[in-house]
Tab-separated table of C-alpha atoms in Angstrom:
chain	number	residue	atom	x	y	z
A	1	UNK	CA	-57.645	-64.480	-45.845
A	2	UNK	CA	-58.732	-61.063	-47.184
A	3	UNK	CA	-56.709	-57.890	-46.795
A	4	UNK	CA	-57.857	-55.188	-44.455
A	5	UNK	CA	-59.057	-52.038	-46.163
A	6	UNK	CA	-57.132	-48.868	-45.327
A	7	UNK	CA	-59.322	-46.523	-43.319
A	8	UNK	CA	-59.458	-42.773	-43.893
A	9	UNK	CA	-60.714	-41.935	-40.419
A	10	UNK	CA	-59.303	-42.103	-36.911
A	11	UNK	CA	-60.948	-42.056	-33.494
A	12	UNK	CA	-59.739	-39.463	-30.992
A	13	UNK	CA	-60.846	-38.820	-27.407
A	14	UNK	CA	-60.543	-35.949	-24.973
A	15	UNK	CA	-61.622	-35.471	-21.372
A	16	UNK	CA	-61.968	-32.677	-18.840
A	17	UNK	CA	-63.410	-32.410	-15.346
A	18	UNK	CA	-67.188	-31.958	-15.369
A	19	UNK	CA	-68.601	-29.002	-13.415
A	20	UNK	CA	-69.435	-29.931	-9.825
A	21	UNK	CA	-73.119	-29.991	-9.039
A	22	UNK	CA	-74.060	-30.957	-12.576
A	23	UNK	CA	-75.706	-34.255	-13.433
A	24	UNK	CA	-72.722	-34.949	-15.705
A	25	UNK	CA	-70.404	-34.701	-12.691
A	26	UNK	CA	-72.673	-36.911	-10.584
A	27	UNK	CA	-72.747	-39.634	-13.254
A	28	UNK	CA	-69.376	-39.426	-14.999
A	29	UNK	CA	-67.098	-36.985	-13.112
A	30	UNK	CA	-65.689	-35.969	-16.514
A	31	UNK	CA	-66.822	-34.388	-19.729
A	32	UNK	CA	-65.710	-36.627	-22.548
A	33	UNK	CA	-65.730	-36.444	-26.297
A	34	UNK	CA	-65.019	-39.071	-28.925
A	35	UNK	CA	-64.492	-37.731	-32.434
A	36	UNK	CA	-64.131	-39.589	-35.703
A	37	UNK	CA	-61.946	-37.495	-37.988
A	38	UNK	CA	-61.282	-37.896	-41.705
A	39	UNK	CA	-57.488	-37.700	-41.995
A	40	UNK	CA	-57.622	-36.711	-45.664
A	41	UNK	CA	-59.444	-33.432	-45.025
A	42	UNK	CA	-59.280	-33.088	-41.200
A	43	UNK	CA	-63.071	-32.867	-40.917
A	44	UNK	CA	-64.998	-34.192	-37.942
A	45	UNK	CA	-67.327	-36.802	-39.422
A	46	UNK	CA	-68.947	-38.041	-36.209
A	47	UNK	CA	-68.831	-37.342	-32.486
A	48	UNK	CA	-70.159	-38.608	-29.170
A	49	UNK	CA	-70.226	-36.982	-25.761
A	50	UNK	CA	-70.683	-38.076	-22.151
A	51	UNK	CA	-73.945	-36.184	-21.676
A	52	UNK	CA	-76.889	-37.335	-19.646
A	53	UNK	CA	-79.529	-36.646	-22.313
A	54	UNK	CA	-79.722	-37.818	-25.897
A	55	UNK	CA	-80.858	-34.328	-26.906
A	56	UNK	CA	-77.622	-32.775	-25.626
A	57	UNK	CA	-75.516	-35.454	-27.332
A	58	UNK	CA	-77.348	-35.005	-30.635
A	59	UNK	CA	-77.298	-31.206	-30.477
A	60	UNK	CA	-73.585	-30.878	-29.816
A	61	UNK	CA	-72.870	-33.496	-32.471
A	62	UNK	CA	-74.663	-31.258	-34.995
A	63	UNK	CA	-72.681	-28.243	-33.766
A	64	UNK	CA	-69.277	-29.811	-34.405
A	65	UNK	CA	-69.669	-32.416	-37.173
A	66	UNK	CA	-68.292	-31.074	-40.443
A	67	UNK	CA	-65.789	-28.726	-38.818
A	68	UNK	CA	-62.355	-28.675	-40.513
A	69	UNK	CA	-59.708	-29.015	-37.794
A	70	UNK	CA	-56.989	-27.721	-40.135
A	71	UNK	CA	-58.604	-24.287	-39.544
A	72	UNK	CA	-57.481	-24.427	-35.911
A	73	UNK	CA	-59.699	-24.514	-32.852
A	74	UNK	CA	-60.826	-20.900	-32.549
A	75	UNK	CA	-63.734	-21.321	-34.963
A	76	UNK	CA	-64.916	-24.518	-33.315
A	77	UNK	CA	-64.683	-23.042	-29.820
A	78	UNK	CA	-66.630	-19.995	-31.005
A	79	UNK	CA	-69.265	-22.242	-32.552
A	80	UNK	CA	-69.681	-24.153	-29.273
A	81	UNK	CA	-69.939	-20.885	-27.323
A	82	UNK	CA	-72.473	-19.493	-29.828
A	83	UNK	CA	-74.860	-22.454	-29.620
A	84	UNK	CA	-74.269	-24.398	-26.408
A	85	UNK	CA	-75.429	-22.586	-23.240
A	86	UNK	CA	-74.944	-24.948	-20.314
A	87	UNK	CA	-72.937	-25.159	-17.098
A	88	UNK	CA	-70.696	-27.708	-18.845
A	89	UNK	CA	-69.722	-25.457	-21.788
A	90	UNK	CA	-66.190	-24.791	-20.517
A	91	UNK	CA	-65.687	-28.458	-19.686
A	92	UNK	CA	-66.801	-29.466	-23.188
A	93	UNK	CA	-64.402	-26.945	-24.720
A	94	UNK	CA	-61.518	-28.309	-22.628
A	95	UNK	CA	-62.343	-31.877	-23.733
A	96	UNK	CA	-62.457	-30.761	-27.386
A	97	UNK	CA	-59.092	-29.021	-26.965
A	98	UNK	CA	-57.588	-32.199	-25.459
A	99	UNK	CA	-58.874	-34.304	-28.366
A	100	UNK	CA	-57.626	-31.737	-30.907
A	101	UNK	CA	-54.184	-31.693	-29.315
A	102	UNK	CA	-53.988	-35.506	-29.384
A	103	UNK	CA	-55.108	-35.578	-33.033
A	104	UNK	CA	-52.582	-32.954	-34.152
A	105	UNK	CA	-49.727	-34.681	-32.292
A	106	UNK	CA	-50.550	-38.026	-33.946
A	107	UNK	CA	-50.816	-36.421	-37.385
A	108	UNK	CA	-47.392	-34.776	-36.935
A	109	UNK	CA	-45.913	-38.098	-35.790
A	110	UNK	CA	-47.355	-39.963	-38.746
A	111	UNK	CA	-45.951	-37.351	-41.174
A	112	UNK	CA	-42.448	-37.676	-39.748
A	113	UNK	CA	-42.494	-41.478	-39.931
A	114	UNK	CA	-43.620	-41.618	-43.580
């Protein structure tokens, strides 16, 4: 049997309540994000969102992919606010913050166990 290759990325999720009256709320009730993060440089390498349209999913993916989470969240939040003008902007930001918090907690835990 072959050995499993060590991966350099992790998958992290975050969720927040979707804005009422939006199609996102009607379909999903939440705004969700799934981010693949390179643990060697803390960069977001891929992302998916619970949006109704492919255009919105693709656009926000391009907004956040490549961001270095070791720089904190302020720059990423600002980037979302600068480019993403929708009723769900605040919900998306809250989901990103939840995913970031989960990622940072896991990274701290893994550093203390090594």
